[in-house]
Coordinates of C-alpha atoms and ligand atoms in Angstrom, one line a residue:
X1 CA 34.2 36.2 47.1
X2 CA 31.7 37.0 49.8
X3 CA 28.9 39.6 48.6
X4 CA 27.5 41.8 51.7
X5 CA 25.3 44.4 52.0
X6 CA 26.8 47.6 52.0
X7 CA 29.1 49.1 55.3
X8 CA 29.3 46.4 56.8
X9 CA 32.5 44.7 56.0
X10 CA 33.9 48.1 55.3
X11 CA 33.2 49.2 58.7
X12 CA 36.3 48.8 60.4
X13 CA 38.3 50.2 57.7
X14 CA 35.4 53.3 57.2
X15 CA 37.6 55.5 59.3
X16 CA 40.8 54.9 57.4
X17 CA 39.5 55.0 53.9
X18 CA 38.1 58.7 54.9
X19 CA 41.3 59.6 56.9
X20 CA 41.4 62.9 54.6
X21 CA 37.9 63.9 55.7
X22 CA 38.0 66.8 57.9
X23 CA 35.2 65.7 60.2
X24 CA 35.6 68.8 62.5
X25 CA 35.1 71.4 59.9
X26 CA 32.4 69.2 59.0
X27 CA 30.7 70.0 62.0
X28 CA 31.6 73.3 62.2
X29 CA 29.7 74.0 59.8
X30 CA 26.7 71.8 60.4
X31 CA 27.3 74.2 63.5
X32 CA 26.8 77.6 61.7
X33 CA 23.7 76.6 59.6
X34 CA 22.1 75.5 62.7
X35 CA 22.8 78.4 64.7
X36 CA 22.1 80.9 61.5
X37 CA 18.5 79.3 61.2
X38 CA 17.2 78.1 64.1
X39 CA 16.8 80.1 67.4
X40 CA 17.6 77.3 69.6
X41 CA 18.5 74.1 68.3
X42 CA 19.2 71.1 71.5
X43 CA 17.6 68.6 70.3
X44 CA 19.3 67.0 67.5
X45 CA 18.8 64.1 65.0
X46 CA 21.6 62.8 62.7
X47 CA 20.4 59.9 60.1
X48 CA 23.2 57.9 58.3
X49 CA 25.8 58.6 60.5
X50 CA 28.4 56.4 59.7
X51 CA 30.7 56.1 62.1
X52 CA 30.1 59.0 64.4
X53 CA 32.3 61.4 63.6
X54 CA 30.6 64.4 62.8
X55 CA 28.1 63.9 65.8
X56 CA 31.1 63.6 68.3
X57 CA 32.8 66.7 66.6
X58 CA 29.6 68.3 67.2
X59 CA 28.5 67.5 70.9
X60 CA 31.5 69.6 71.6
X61 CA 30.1 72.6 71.4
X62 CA 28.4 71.7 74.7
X63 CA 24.9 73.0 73.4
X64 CA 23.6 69.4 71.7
X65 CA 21.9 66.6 72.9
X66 CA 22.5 63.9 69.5
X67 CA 21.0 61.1 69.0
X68 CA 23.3 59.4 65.7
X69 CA 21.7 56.9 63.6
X70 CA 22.5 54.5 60.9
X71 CA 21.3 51.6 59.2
X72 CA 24.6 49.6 59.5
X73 CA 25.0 47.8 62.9
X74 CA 28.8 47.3 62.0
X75 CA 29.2 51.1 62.0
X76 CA 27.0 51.9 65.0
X77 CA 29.0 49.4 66.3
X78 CA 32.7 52.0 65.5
X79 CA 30.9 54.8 66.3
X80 CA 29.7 53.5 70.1
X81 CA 33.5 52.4 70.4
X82 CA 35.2 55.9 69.8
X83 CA 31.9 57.5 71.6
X84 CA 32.4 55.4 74.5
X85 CA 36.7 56.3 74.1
X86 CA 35.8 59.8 74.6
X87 CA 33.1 59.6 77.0
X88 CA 30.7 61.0 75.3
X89 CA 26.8 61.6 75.7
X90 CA 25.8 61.1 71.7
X91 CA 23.4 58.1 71.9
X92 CA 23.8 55.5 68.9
X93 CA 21.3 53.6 67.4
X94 CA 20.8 51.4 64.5
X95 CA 18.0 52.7 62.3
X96 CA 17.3 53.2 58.5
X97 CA 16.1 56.4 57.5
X98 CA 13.4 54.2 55.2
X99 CA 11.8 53.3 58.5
X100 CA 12.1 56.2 61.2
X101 CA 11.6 54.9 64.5
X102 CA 12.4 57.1 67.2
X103 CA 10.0 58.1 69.9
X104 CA 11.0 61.4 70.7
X105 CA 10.7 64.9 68.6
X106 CA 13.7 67.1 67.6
X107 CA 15.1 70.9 67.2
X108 CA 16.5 70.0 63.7
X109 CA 17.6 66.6 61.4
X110 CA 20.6 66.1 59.0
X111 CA 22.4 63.8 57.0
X112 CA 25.4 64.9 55.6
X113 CA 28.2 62.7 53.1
X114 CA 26.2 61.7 49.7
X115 CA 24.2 59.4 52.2
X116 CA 20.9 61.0 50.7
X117 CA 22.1 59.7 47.3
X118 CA 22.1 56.2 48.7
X119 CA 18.2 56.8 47.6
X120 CA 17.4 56.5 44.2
X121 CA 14.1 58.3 43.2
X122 CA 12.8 61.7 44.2
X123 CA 10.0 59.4 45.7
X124 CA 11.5 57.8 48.4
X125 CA 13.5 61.4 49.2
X126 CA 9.7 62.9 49.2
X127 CA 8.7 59.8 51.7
X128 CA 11.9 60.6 53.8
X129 CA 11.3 63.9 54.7
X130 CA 7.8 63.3 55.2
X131 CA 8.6 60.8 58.2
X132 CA 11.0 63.7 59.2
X133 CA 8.4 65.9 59.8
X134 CA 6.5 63.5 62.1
X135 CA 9.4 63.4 64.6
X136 CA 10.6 66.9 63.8
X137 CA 8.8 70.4 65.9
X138 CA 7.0 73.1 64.0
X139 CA 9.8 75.4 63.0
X140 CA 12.5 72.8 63.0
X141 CA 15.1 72.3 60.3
X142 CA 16.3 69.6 58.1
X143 CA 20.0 69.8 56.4
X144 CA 21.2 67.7 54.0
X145 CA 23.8 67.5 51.1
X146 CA 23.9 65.6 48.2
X147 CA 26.9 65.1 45.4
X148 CA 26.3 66.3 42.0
X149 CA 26.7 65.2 38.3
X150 CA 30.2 67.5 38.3
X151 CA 31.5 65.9 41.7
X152 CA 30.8 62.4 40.0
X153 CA 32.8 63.7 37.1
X154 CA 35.9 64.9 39.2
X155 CA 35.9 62.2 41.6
X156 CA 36.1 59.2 39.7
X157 CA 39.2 59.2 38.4
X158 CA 40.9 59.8 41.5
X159 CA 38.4 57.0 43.6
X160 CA 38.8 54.4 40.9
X161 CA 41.8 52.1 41.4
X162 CA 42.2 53.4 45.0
X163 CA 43.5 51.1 47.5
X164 CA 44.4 51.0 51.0
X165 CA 44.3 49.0 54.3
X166 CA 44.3 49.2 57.8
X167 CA 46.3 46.4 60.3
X168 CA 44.8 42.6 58.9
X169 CA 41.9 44.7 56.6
X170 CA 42.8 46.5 53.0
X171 CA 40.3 47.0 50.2
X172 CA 40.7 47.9 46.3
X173 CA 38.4 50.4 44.8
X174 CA 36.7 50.4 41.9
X175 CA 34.5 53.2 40.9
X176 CA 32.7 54.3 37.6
X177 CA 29.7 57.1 36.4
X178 CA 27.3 56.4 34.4
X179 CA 26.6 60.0 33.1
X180 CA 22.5 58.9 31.5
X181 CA 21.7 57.3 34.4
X182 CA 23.4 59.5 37.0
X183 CA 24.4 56.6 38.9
X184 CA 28.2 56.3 40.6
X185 CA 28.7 53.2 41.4
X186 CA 31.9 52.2 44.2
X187 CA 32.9 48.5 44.4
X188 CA 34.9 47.5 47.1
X189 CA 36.9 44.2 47.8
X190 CA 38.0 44.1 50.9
X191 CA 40.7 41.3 52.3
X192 CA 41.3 40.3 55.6
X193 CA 45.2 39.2 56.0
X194 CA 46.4 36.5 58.4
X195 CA 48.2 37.7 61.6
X196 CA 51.4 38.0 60.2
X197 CA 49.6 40.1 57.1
X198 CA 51.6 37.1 54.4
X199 CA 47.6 35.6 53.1
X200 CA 44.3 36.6 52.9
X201 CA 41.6 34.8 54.8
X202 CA 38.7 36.3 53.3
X203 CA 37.7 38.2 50.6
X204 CA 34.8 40.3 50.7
X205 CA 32.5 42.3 48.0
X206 CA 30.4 45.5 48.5
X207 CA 28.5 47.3 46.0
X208 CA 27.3 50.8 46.2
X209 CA 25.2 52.4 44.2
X210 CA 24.5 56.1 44.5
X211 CA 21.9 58.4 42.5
X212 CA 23.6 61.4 41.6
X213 CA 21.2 64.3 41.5
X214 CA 21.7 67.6 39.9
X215 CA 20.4 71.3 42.0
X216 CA 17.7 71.2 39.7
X217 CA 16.1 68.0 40.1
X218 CA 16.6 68.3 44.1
X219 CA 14.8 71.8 43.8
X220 CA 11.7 70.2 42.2
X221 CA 12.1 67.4 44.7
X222 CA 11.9 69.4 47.8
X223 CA 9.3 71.5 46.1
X224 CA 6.6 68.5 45.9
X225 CA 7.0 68.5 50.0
X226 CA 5.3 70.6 52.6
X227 CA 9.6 72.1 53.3
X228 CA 10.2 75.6 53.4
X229 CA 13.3 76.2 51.1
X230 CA 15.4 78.3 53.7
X231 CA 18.8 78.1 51.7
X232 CA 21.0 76.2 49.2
X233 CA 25.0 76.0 50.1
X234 CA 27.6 75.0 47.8
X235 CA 30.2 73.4 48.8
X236 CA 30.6 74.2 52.4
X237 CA 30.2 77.9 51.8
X238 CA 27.4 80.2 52.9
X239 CA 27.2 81.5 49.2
X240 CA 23.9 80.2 47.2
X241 CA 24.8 76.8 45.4
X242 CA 24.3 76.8 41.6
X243 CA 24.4 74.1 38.7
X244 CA 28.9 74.4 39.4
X245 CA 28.7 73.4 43.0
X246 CA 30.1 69.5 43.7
X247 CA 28.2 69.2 46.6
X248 CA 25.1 70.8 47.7
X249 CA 23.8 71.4 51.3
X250 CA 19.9 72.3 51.8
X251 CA 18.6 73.7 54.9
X252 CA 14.7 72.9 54.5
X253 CA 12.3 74.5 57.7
X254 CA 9.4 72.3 58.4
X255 CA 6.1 73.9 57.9
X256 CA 4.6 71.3 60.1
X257 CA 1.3 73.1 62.5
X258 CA 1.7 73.7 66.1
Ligands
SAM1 C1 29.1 57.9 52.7 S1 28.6 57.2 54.3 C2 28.5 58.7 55.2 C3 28.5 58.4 56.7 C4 28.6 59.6 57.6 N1 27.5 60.5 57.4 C5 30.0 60.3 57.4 O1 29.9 61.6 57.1 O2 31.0 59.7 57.5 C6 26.9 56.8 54.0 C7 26.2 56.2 55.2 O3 24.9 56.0 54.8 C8 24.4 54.9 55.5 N2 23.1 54.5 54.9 C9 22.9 54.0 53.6 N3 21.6 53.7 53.5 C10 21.0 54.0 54.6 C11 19.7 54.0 55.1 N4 18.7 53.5 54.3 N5 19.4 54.3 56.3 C12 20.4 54.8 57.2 N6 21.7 54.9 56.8 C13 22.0 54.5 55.5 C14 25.5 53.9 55.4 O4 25.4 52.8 56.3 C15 26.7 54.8 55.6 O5 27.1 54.8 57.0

């Protein structure tokens, strides 16, 4: 079987594995916390965005000018086919937010799905948002979310054994926490069926590996950075997150001089 690097042979199924995703709430509410704490946010930023969804959800609100990143071509790739299927002005590019390379300088940032928890030490989150702040204004925001120890907890029963598939693609999940380490780890294999769907072709691997942090540890995280703690969400409320919260959104101001 046919190791690859991660998003890449999932791709093209991305969209159907995350069919129960409500991407437009999603962005609804990436909609609220940027109107809440920014005056006037236009120029946005998203990092790890998968295959577009919440960034085309979210340049209908008219107000936005997005430019969606992500370190996978193959789902830059999705994501330019459903932008260009809708005729939309989101610009995609391939980038990883390891190595931030964009010219110009934004209203706010964010990152939203676990994709934060793709890094694995507060280090490289402390090195992240400092490149942020070199492309972000004085003033400007940056809104994450990250899955906690109790999401893990819940969410591996029903992710483990999971399997579906999408036209000549279908993958079998297996997925596992490691409650000392706080890592999650996914594995996927992923076939691709002849025409008539009777053999498999190919059979491919992926690997993800996720850090798992708890509000605490993020807290002390953030607090080693030159981020202004503006709030901390759980689970797509407005109410302050605490240690039950699955998932936790941060909206961080950037203290950055004029
Ligand atoms: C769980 S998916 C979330 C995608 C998207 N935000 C969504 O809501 O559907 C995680 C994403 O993180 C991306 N990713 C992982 N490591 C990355 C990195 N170093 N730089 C940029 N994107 C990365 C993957 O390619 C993948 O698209």
């Amino acid at each position: 079987m046919d190791k690859k690097p991660i998003y890449t042979s999932l791709a093209p199924l991305y969209d159907r594995l995350m069919e129960d995703v409500d991407y437009e709430a999603w962005a609804d509410y990436i909609d609220e916390l940027l109107q809440l704490h920014h005056p006037d946010p236009e120029k946005i930023l998203e990092l790890a965005c998968g295959t577009g969804s919440i960034a085309l959800s979210l340049e209908e609100f008219g107000y936005y000018q997005i430019l969606a990143t992500d370190l996978s071509q193959e789902m830059i790739d999705v994501a330019s086919l459903k932008a260009k299927q809708q005729d939309s002005g989101v610009r995609f590019k391939t980038m990883s937010f390891q190595d931030i390379n964009v010219k110009e300088q934004f209203d706010a940032i964010y990152t939203v799905f676990d994709s934060i928890n793709y890094l694995h030490s507060g280090k490289e989150i402390i090195k992240l948002l400092k490149d942020c702040s070199e492309v972000l204004k004085p003033g400007s925001l940056f809104i994450f979310d990250f899955s906690t120890p109790k999401n893990s907890m819940e969410a591996v029963d029903y992710l483990n054994n999971e399997e579906a598939g999408s036209g000549a693609l279908r993958f079998f999940r297996t997925s596992t926490y490691d409650t000392k380490k706080q890592i999650h780890t996914n594995e996927f294999e992923i076939e691709q069926l002849s025409e008539d769907g009777s053999q498999v072709i190919h059979r491919f691997k992926e690997t993800h590996l996720q850090r798992v942090y708890s509000l605490d540890e993020m807290l002390s995280i953030v607090e080693q950075t030159s981020y202004h703690l503006v709030a901390s969400y759980g689970d797509f409320d407005l109410l302050e997150a605490d240690e039950n919260s699955s998932r936790v959104t941060l909206v961080l101001q950037c203290q950055k001089q004029r």
